[in-house]
Structures are given as C-alpha cells and as structure tokens.
Short mmCIF file of C-alpha atoms and ligand atoms in Angstrom, two decimals:
data_model
loop_
_atom_site.label_atom_id
_atom_site.label_comp_id
_atom_site.label_asym_id
_atom_site.label_seq_id
_atom_site.Cartn_x
_atom_site.Cartn_y
_atom_site.Cartn_z
CA MET J 24 159.41 143.56 119.27
CA ALA J 25 157.04 146.30 120.54
CA HIS J 26 155.53 147.49 123.53
CA LEU J 27 151.93 147.24 123.76
CA LEU J 28 149.36 148.97 125.87
CA VAL J 29 146.12 147.26 126.28
CA THR J 30 143.12 148.84 127.97
CA GLY J 31 141.06 146.56 129.79
CA GLY J 32 143.09 143.87 129.94
CA ALA J 33 141.96 142.57 133.28
CA GLY J 34 138.38 141.97 131.40
CA PHE J 35 137.02 138.98 129.48
CA ILE J 36 138.45 139.69 125.93
CA GLY J 37 141.39 141.73 126.71
CA SER J 38 142.72 139.29 129.24
CA ASN J 39 142.53 136.70 126.40
CA PHE J 40 144.24 138.96 124.16
CA VAL J 41 147.22 139.66 126.75
CA HIS J 42 147.73 136.16 127.13
CA HIS J 43 147.56 135.64 123.26
CA VAL J 44 150.07 138.02 122.59
CA ILE J 45 152.46 136.88 125.26
CA GLN J 46 151.89 133.18 124.01
CA ASN J 47 152.32 134.22 120.11
CA THR J 48 154.87 137.29 120.13
CA ASP J 49 157.82 138.70 121.49
CA HIS J 50 156.14 141.98 122.28
CA THR J 51 155.69 143.34 125.95
CA VAL J 52 152.34 144.07 127.43
CA THR J 53 151.52 147.25 129.71
CA VAL J 54 147.77 146.70 130.75
CA LEU J 55 145.63 149.83 132.04
CA ASP J 56 142.38 148.72 133.79
CA LYS J 57 140.26 150.62 136.43
CA LEU J 58 139.37 147.23 137.78
CA THR J 59 135.53 147.83 137.70
CA TYR J 60 133.41 144.54 139.30
CA ALA J 61 134.24 143.58 135.76
CA GLY J 62 137.89 143.60 135.85
CA ASN J 63 139.54 140.58 137.67
CA ARG J 64 143.20 140.55 138.44
CA ALA J 65 143.08 136.89 138.71
CA SER J 66 142.56 136.50 134.85
CA LEU J 67 146.30 137.70 134.42
CA GLU J 68 147.94 135.50 136.38
CA GLY J 69 150.93 133.62 135.24
CA LEU J 70 152.50 136.08 132.70
CA PRO J 71 156.07 136.83 132.91
CA ASP J 72 157.29 139.75 135.08
CA ASP J 73 159.85 140.86 132.56
CA ARG J 74 157.24 141.29 129.88
CA PHE J 75 154.06 142.23 131.64
CA THR J 76 153.27 145.38 133.78
CA PHE J 77 149.87 146.07 135.26
CA VAL J 78 148.63 149.44 135.99
CA GLN J 79 145.00 150.31 137.69
CA GLY J 80 143.99 153.44 136.42
CA ASP J 81 140.84 155.10 134.41
CA ILE J 82 141.28 155.33 130.63
CA ALA J 83 139.70 158.59 131.16
CA ASP J 84 142.32 160.07 133.35
CA ALA J 85 144.24 162.44 130.79
CA ALA J 86 147.21 162.79 132.56
CA LEU J 87 147.96 158.79 133.33
CA VAL J 88 147.08 158.08 129.70
CA ASP J 89 149.41 160.56 128.49
CA GLU J 90 152.29 159.31 130.49
CA LEU J 91 151.74 155.62 129.36
CA PHE J 92 151.48 156.85 125.83
CA ALA J 93 154.82 158.23 125.98
CA ASP J 94 156.26 154.72 126.58
CA VAL J 95 154.50 152.33 124.24
CA ASP J 96 154.57 151.55 120.33
CA ALA J 97 150.60 150.55 119.87
CA VAL J 98 147.44 150.58 121.68
CA VAL J 99 144.73 148.39 121.81
CA HIS J 100 141.65 149.37 123.16
CA TYR J 101 139.36 146.92 124.98
CA ALA J 102 138.04 149.03 127.93
CA ALA J 103 134.39 149.80 127.87
CA GLU J 104 131.36 149.12 130.36
CA SER J 105 130.36 146.13 128.08
CA HIS J 106 126.96 144.76 129.57
CA ASN J 107 123.82 145.57 127.95
CA ASP J 108 121.40 145.22 130.84
CA ASN J 109 123.46 147.34 133.12
CA SER J 110 123.35 150.07 130.42
CA LEU J 111 119.31 149.88 130.64
CA HIS J 112 119.51 150.42 134.43
CA ASP J 113 122.38 152.89 134.53
CA PRO J 114 123.70 154.63 131.41
CA ARG J 115 125.98 157.23 132.73
CA PRO J 116 129.17 154.94 133.26
CA PHE J 117 128.90 153.87 129.72
CA LEU J 118 128.97 157.42 128.64
CA ASP J 119 132.28 158.21 130.91
CA THR J 120 133.94 155.28 129.81
CA ASN J 121 133.25 154.36 126.29
CA ILE J 122 132.88 157.84 124.88
CA VAL J 123 135.00 160.03 127.28
CA GLY J 124 137.42 157.61 127.93
CA THR J 125 137.90 156.73 123.94
CA TYR J 126 138.29 160.41 123.30
CA THR J 127 140.86 160.64 126.00
CA LEU J 128 142.87 158.08 124.09
CA LEU J 129 142.43 159.53 120.72
CA GLU J 130 143.50 162.82 122.34
CA ALA J 131 146.46 160.93 123.52
CA ALA J 132 147.23 159.16 120.11
CA ARG J 133 147.09 162.24 118.47
CA ARG J 134 149.83 163.99 120.52
CA HIS J 135 152.16 160.99 120.46
CA GLY J 136 151.65 160.03 116.99
CA THR J 137 150.68 156.45 118.40
CA ARG J 138 149.18 153.43 116.46
CA ILE J 139 145.90 152.44 118.20
CA HIS J 140 143.43 150.08 117.54
CA HIS J 141 140.03 150.17 118.46
CA ILE J 142 138.02 147.34 120.01
CA SER J 143 134.00 147.61 119.10
CA THR J 144 130.89 145.03 118.88
CA ASP J 145 128.73 144.26 115.98
CA GLU J 146 125.59 145.86 118.13
CA VAL J 147 126.45 149.31 116.35
CA TYR J 148 124.46 148.08 113.34
CA GLY J 149 121.49 147.28 115.31
CA ASP J 150 119.61 143.96 114.53
CA LEU J 151 118.66 141.71 111.60
CA GLU J 152 115.10 140.29 111.11
CA LEU J 153 115.20 136.69 112.01
CA ASP J 154 114.02 135.50 108.68
CA ASP J 155 116.60 138.05 106.73
CA PRO J 156 119.16 136.30 105.00
CA ALA J 157 121.52 139.36 105.26
CA ARG J 158 124.39 139.36 107.07
CA PHE J 159 126.48 142.95 108.86
CA THR J 160 129.33 144.18 106.49
CA GLU J 161 131.58 147.16 106.99
CA GLU J 162 128.93 149.21 104.82
CA THR J 163 126.08 148.46 106.80
CA PRO J 164 124.44 151.77 108.31
CA TYR J 165 124.85 152.33 111.89
CA ASN J 166 121.58 151.75 114.08
CA PRO J 167 122.48 150.78 117.87
CA SER J 168 119.48 150.06 119.96
CA SER J 169 120.56 150.00 123.49
CA PRO J 170 122.83 152.56 125.46
CA TYR J 171 125.61 150.39 125.46
CA SER J 172 125.36 149.81 121.65
CA SER J 173 124.74 153.67 121.27
CA THR J 174 128.00 154.63 123.25
CA LYS J 175 130.14 151.93 121.36
CA ALA J 176 128.70 153.59 117.96
CA GLY J 177 129.75 156.96 119.25
CA SER J 178 133.30 155.69 120.11
CA ASP J 179 133.61 154.15 116.58
CA LEU J 180 132.52 157.46 114.98
CA LEU J 181 135.04 159.73 117.42
CA VAL J 182 137.89 157.36 115.99
CA ARG J 183 136.83 157.64 112.45
CA ALA J 184 136.85 161.19 113.07
CA TRP J 185 140.27 161.45 114.38
CA VAL J 186 141.64 159.52 111.45
CA ARG J 187 139.81 161.82 109.24
CA SER J 188 140.52 165.23 111.01
CA PHE J 189 143.68 164.73 112.81
CA GLY J 190 145.56 162.08 110.80
CA VAL J 191 145.38 159.52 114.07
CA GLN J 192 147.00 156.13 113.41
CA ALA J 193 143.78 153.99 113.74
CA THR J 194 141.70 150.71 112.69
CA ILE J 195 138.78 149.56 114.31
CA SER J 196 137.13 146.08 114.27
CA ASN J 197 133.59 145.12 115.30
CA CYS J 198 133.20 141.50 116.69
CA SER J 199 130.36 139.22 117.27
CA ASN J 200 129.50 137.84 120.49
CA ASN J 201 132.20 136.07 122.15
CA TYR J 202 132.28 133.02 124.62
CA GLY J 203 135.30 131.30 126.32
CA PRO J 204 137.01 130.93 129.63
CA TYR J 205 136.97 134.03 132.08
CA GLN J 206 133.91 135.68 131.11
CA HIS J 207 131.86 137.46 133.92
CA VAL J 208 128.93 135.40 135.12
CA GLU J 209 126.72 138.49 134.33
CA LYS J 210 126.84 137.48 130.36
CA PHE J 211 124.52 134.95 128.87
CA ILE J 212 126.64 131.61 128.58
CA PRO J 213 128.36 131.89 131.87
CA ARG J 214 125.17 132.86 133.76
CA GLN J 215 123.61 129.71 132.76
CA ILE J 216 126.85 127.21 133.01
CA THR J 217 126.91 128.54 136.71
CA ASN J 218 123.54 128.19 137.58
CA VAL J 219 123.47 124.50 136.57
CA ILE J 220 126.76 124.27 138.71
CA ARG J 221 124.87 125.66 141.55
CA GLY J 222 121.75 123.68 140.92
CA ILE J 223 119.47 126.77 139.73
CA ARG J 224 117.53 126.66 136.55
CA PRO J 225 118.80 128.72 133.47
CA LYS J 226 117.02 131.60 132.62
CA LEU J 227 116.06 132.48 129.19
CA TYR J 228 114.66 135.82 128.01
CA GLY J 229 111.63 135.52 126.00
CA ALA J 230 110.85 132.93 123.76
CA GLY J 231 114.50 132.43 123.33
CA ARG J 232 114.50 133.20 119.63
CA ASN J 233 117.07 135.65 119.49
CA VAL J 234 119.98 134.83 117.40
CA ARG J 235 123.83 135.71 118.19
CA ASP J 236 126.87 134.65 116.21
CA TRP J 237 129.21 133.09 118.32
CA ILE J 238 133.08 133.27 118.43
CA HIS J 239 135.60 131.85 120.45
CA ALA J 240 137.58 134.58 122.39
CA ASP J 241 140.49 133.22 121.13
CA ASP J 242 139.67 133.60 117.49
CA HIS J 243 138.71 137.15 118.34
CA SER J 244 142.28 137.78 119.83
CA SER J 245 143.91 136.32 116.81
CA ALA J 246 141.89 138.30 114.54
CA VAL J 247 142.76 141.67 116.48
CA LEU J 248 146.70 140.85 116.43
CA THR J 249 146.32 139.97 112.87
CA ILE J 250 144.76 143.65 112.29
CA LEU J 251 147.10 145.43 114.33
CA GLU J 252 149.91 144.00 112.44
CA LYS J 253 148.54 143.79 108.66
CA GLY J 254 145.16 146.29 108.88
CA ARG J 255 144.98 149.38 106.74
CA ILE J 256 145.03 152.50 108.77
CA GLY J 257 141.35 153.96 108.96
CA GLU J 258 139.91 150.68 107.98
CA THR J 259 137.29 148.82 109.78
CA TYR J 260 137.21 144.92 109.99
CA LEU J 261 134.40 142.86 110.92
CA ILE J 262 135.23 139.75 112.95
CA GLY J 263 133.02 136.65 112.97
CA ALA J 264 133.19 132.91 112.70
CA ASP J 265 129.89 131.76 111.06
CA GLY J 266 128.26 130.90 114.54
CA GLU J 267 124.54 131.80 114.28
CA LYS J 268 122.75 130.01 117.06
CA ASP J 269 119.42 131.23 118.83
CA ASN J 270 119.23 131.38 122.63
CA LYS J 271 117.03 128.41 122.91
CA THR J 272 119.51 126.38 121.06
CA VAL J 273 122.29 127.59 123.42
CA VAL J 274 120.50 126.84 126.84
CA GLU J 275 119.32 123.42 125.58
CA LEU J 276 122.88 122.35 124.41
CA ILE J 277 124.25 123.69 127.73
CA LEU J 278 121.79 121.54 129.52
CA ARG J 279 122.61 118.55 127.50
CA LEU J 280 126.41 118.84 127.61
CA MET J 281 126.13 119.29 131.38
CA GLY J 282 124.14 116.20 131.72
CA GLN J 283 120.74 117.63 132.69
CA ASP J 284 117.22 117.71 130.80
CA PRO J 285 117.34 120.09 127.92
CA ASP J 286 114.04 121.44 129.12
CA ALA J 287 114.95 122.15 132.52
CA TYR J 288 114.96 125.73 132.26
CA ASP J 289 112.61 129.06 132.77
CA HIS J 290 111.35 131.62 130.71
CA VAL J 291 111.99 135.36 131.96
CA ALA J 292 110.70 138.60 130.96
CA ASP J 293 112.44 139.58 127.70
CA ARG J 294 114.91 142.40 127.49
CA ALA J 295 113.63 145.72 126.97
CA GLY J 296 114.61 146.63 122.93
CA HIS J 297 116.13 143.05 122.70
CA ASP J 298 117.94 143.03 119.56
CA LEU J 299 116.59 140.20 117.51
CA ARG J 300 119.93 138.50 115.04
CA TYR J 301 123.26 139.56 114.93
CA ALA J 302 125.39 138.09 111.73
CA ILE J 303 128.61 138.86 110.58
CA ASP J 304 130.04 138.83 106.99
CA SER J 305 134.01 138.60 107.86
CA SER J 306 134.89 138.24 103.96
CA LYS J 307 136.82 141.50 104.39
CA LEU J 308 139.10 140.22 107.08
CA ARG J 309 139.80 136.58 105.50
CA THR J 310 140.31 137.96 101.94
CA GLU J 311 142.40 140.97 102.66
CA LEU J 312 144.35 139.81 105.78
CA GLY J 313 144.18 135.99 105.65
CA TRP J 314 142.63 135.43 108.98
CA GLN J 315 140.77 132.25 109.70
CA PRO J 316 139.07 131.10 112.83
CA ARG J 317 140.44 127.78 114.71
CA PHE J 318 137.39 126.96 116.66
CA ARG J 319 134.55 125.73 113.92
CA ASP J 320 132.56 123.50 116.05
CA PHE J 321 130.74 125.54 118.60
CA GLU J 322 129.54 122.45 120.30
CA ALA J 323 133.10 121.57 121.06
CA GLY J 324 134.16 125.18 122.33
CA LEU J 325 131.28 125.26 124.64
CA ALA J 326 131.96 121.69 126.29
CA ASP J 327 135.55 123.31 126.62
CA THR J 328 134.13 126.24 128.20
CA ILE J 329 132.01 124.32 130.45
CA ALA J 330 134.64 122.35 131.82
CA TRP J 331 136.71 125.69 132.68
CA TYR J 332 133.64 127.14 134.85
CA ARG J 333 133.45 123.77 136.53
CA GLU J 334 137.40 123.75 137.24
CA HIS J 335 137.39 127.47 138.23
CA GLU J 336 134.84 128.01 140.83
CA ASP J 337 137.03 130.01 142.71
CA TRP J 338 137.35 132.59 139.90
CA TRP J 339 133.58 133.10 139.19
CA ALA J 340 132.34 132.43 142.63
CA PRO J 341 132.86 135.64 144.46
CA ALA J 342 130.62 137.61 141.89
CA LYS J 343 127.77 134.93 141.23
CA ASP J 344 125.50 135.94 144.09
CA ALA J 345 125.60 139.90 143.90
CA THR J 346 124.91 139.08 140.17
CA GLU J 347 121.78 136.76 140.63
CA ALA J 348 120.64 139.14 143.43
CA PHE J 349 120.75 141.75 140.90
CA TYR J 350 118.83 139.96 138.11
CA ALA J 351 116.45 138.67 140.74
CA SER J 352 115.64 142.59 141.57
CA LYS J 353 114.92 142.94 138.07
CA GLY J 354 112.75 140.12 137.83
CA GLN J 355 115.10 138.10 135.76
N1 NAD A 22 132.01 140.61 125.04
C1 NAD A 22 131.65 140.31 123.81
O1 NAD A 22 130.95 139.38 123.35
C2 NAD A 22 131.94 141.36 122.89
C3 NAD A 22 131.84 141.43 121.42
C4 NAD A 22 132.47 142.13 120.93
C5 NAD A 22 133.16 143.55 121.20
N2 NAD A 22 133.24 143.54 122.40
C6 NAD A 22 134.03 144.55 123.00
O2 NAD A 22 135.07 144.20 123.24
C7 NAD A 22 135.59 144.96 124.87
C8 NAD A 22 135.74 144.04 125.88
O3 NAD A 22 134.85 143.46 126.25
P1 NAD A 22 134.40 142.51 127.43
O4 NAD A 22 133.23 141.35 127.25
O5 NAD A 22 136.11 141.79 127.75
O6 NAD A 22 134.33 143.19 128.50
P2 NAD A 22 134.47 143.32 130.00
O7 NAD A 22 133.25 144.14 131.05
O8 NAD A 22 134.63 141.88 130.66
O9 NAD A 22 135.99 144.02 130.31
C9 NAD A 22 136.08 145.38 130.29
C10 NAD A 22 137.26 145.81 131.22
O10 NAD A 22 137.07 147.09 130.93
C11 NAD A 22 137.57 147.74 132.35
N3 NAD A 22 137.13 149.17 132.31
C12 NAD A 22 136.08 149.50 132.21
N4 NAD A 22 135.98 150.97 132.62
C13 NAD A 22 137.43 151.22 132.39
C14 NAD A 22 138.04 152.52 132.40
N5 NAD A 22 137.24 153.82 132.65
N6 NAD A 22 139.29 152.85 132.58
C15 NAD A 22 140.03 151.44 132.44
N7 NAD A 22 139.46 150.29 132.56
C16 NAD A 22 138.17 150.12 132.47
C17 NAD A 22 136.99 146.81 133.28
O11 NAD A 22 137.60 146.92 134.65
C18 NAD A 22 137.48 145.51 132.33
O12 NAD A 22 138.28 144.72 133.15
C19 NAD A 22 134.46 146.11 124.88
O13 NAD A 22 135.19 147.16 124.56
C20 NAD A 22 133.30 145.42 124.19
O14 NAD A 22 132.47 146.54 123.69
C21 NAD A 22 132.69 142.56 123.32
#
C-alpha cells in the first residue's frame, strides 16, 4: 500500500486515474489541483474519505508542493493547461503551469527523493503526413507545433534532465488523444455530443481530414498504473490503442449514434497550424510491461460516452454556454 499524490486530479484524465487507483489498488490518494476552469470537484465525488484527500492549490507553489511531497511515496503528474485552442489565444498560463509547475515538482522530487511519473502527450512529436504509414515511437524526434505542445515538450525535457543531472526517479508517458466521460465540453468529442443534445449543429475544423489516434481514458489510466508499478526509471513509454480515425469520421459517427443525419454538421475555419495526423506505436509498453488496452471497439466506447453525457447534463451544462460563446467569438 502506498500514498500517491496526483496533480491535476480534478481534470478529465487525472480524475479517471484517481477512480482507477481507488478501485484497483489499496493505495491512498491525495489530489493537488488548482481547480482552473478545467478542474471539476464533482468528478471526484463518491471516493472513500479514509483513502482520499483533496487539496486545492497550484503546482507552482513551492512551499505547498514541498509540504505535500514530504508525506507521499510517489507522484503522478497530470496537472497542465491542456487545450490547444486556448494556447493559441493566450499562451502564458501554459508556460506557468506546464513549464514552471513541472520544474517546481521536479525540484521537490529531487529534495525528497520521491518517485514521479510525468504525463505527457504524443503532440510533442509534431504531426505525420496523412499518407505516411509511419507511427510515433519513443525515438521520434520532438517537433511540437503549438504553444500547448511546445510547453509539454519542454516539461518532458526538464524531466529527462532532472533524471540525468540529479538522479530524480522519474518516468514519462506520451499518450494519444483520450475520450470518455468527464471530459470538458471544449474538447472535440464532448463538444460535438453536447451540441447535438442541445440541438446545435456540430462544428468540424476545415475538411475534417485530420487524424487522431483515440484511446479510452480508462485504458490510459491502466497504462499509467502499469508504468508506475513496473516502468524502468528514466524511460519514456508511448501509450496508444490503435484507434486512428479522422475527425470527419468521428463527427459522422457521433451523429449516427445519436440518431441524426450523419451530414448534419457545419465546417468552420481550420485551427491555425492544425496537426494533420497522430499515430502511436505502443509496442514498448506492450512487450516490456505486458500492458494491453481493454477498449478495442471505438464505436462501443463512443456510444457509452454519449450515454454518459446524456445522463450527466448537470456535470457539463455549467460550462457549455461560456465555451460556445468563446468559440463563437473566434468564428469557430
Ligand atoms: N486529453 C488528452 O487527450 C490528453 C492526451 C495525452 C496527454 N494528456 C495530458 O494529460 C494531462 C491531463 O489532461 P486532461 O485532458 O485531463 O486535462 P484537463 O484540462 O481536463 O485537466 C487539467 C487539470 O489540471 C488542473 N490544473 C491546471 N493548472 C494547474 C496548476 N497550476 N496547479 C494545479 N492544478 C492545475 C486543472 O484544474 C484540471 O483539473 C495533461 O498533462 C495533458 O497534457 C492529455
């Protein structure tokens, strides 16, 4: 039994991991989360009081971080500014949290000798051509496109440097695009689902040919727990579930699963610098650590996710109007 500190545990993927740990291990969990617009305390409801503690605070607050590190066995670091579109309009919070925040955690890990796992994204590798059969591996050179992905790339490089220079006990994972319950309505899949529920036509950037490699958030969580338990210190592991789909296919599938005409959506101006294709080769994680994804049927996972958004309007409705007003102000 161990005591884990999970940063960003009130966000989409962090909260999924907290529930996964409570359900599948004997560990106790402390969440450190600033509760930005993206954090939602309601995503952590129902956890047992004797195994779960919530601390509201900033990962860049060195005194608070130091205090929390003194009391835990390992740290799983999810906290980040995570939305590409926001990073194009105001990059500053991305530098503060993704770079300075990660630096603050690494310094605490160094002082306390704490094991830390850093969560990152495949977007650090830039993009692949649509007709390129290649997939990202742990050896692919970093080539980030947006302020979001460049700050995530910077945070990964800090982790690597702190391992090499100071012997920090860290691992890194870079995962592909996640879907599932509790994802903020600003993101592509929940935005389209909640638009259909509200009677708004879904919006597709450009021609919708951009390909994302979808993985269910539950599979991301099981992969992270596997790396935390069995990963080799200093190593990077790519996480993916062979879920490549272009955005047009996803929006049409959402419409069909929700009983609508699959053509009932609008094209809007493309995102600046929009990455074409992401694709993950997760052989290292599968062969070295024996991990396998559980959700292999994207359509079934998407149908479950749609059902969750239909049943949990109280969770997403408070953020919906402001999110759509923001997109409308950008013509998207
Ligand atoms: N969503 C994806 O598809 C995806 C894919 C691969 C990797 N990731 C990575 O996974 C992590 C979590 O992503 P997500 O989609 O759950 O993001 P999210 O935006 O849903 O959640 C981020 C959480 O971090 C918290 N946070 C932000 N700044 C903070 C700070 N300074 N101090 C403390 N807490 C802070 C927020 O309140 C929120 O609860 C990120 O590191 C992201 O880069 C996400």
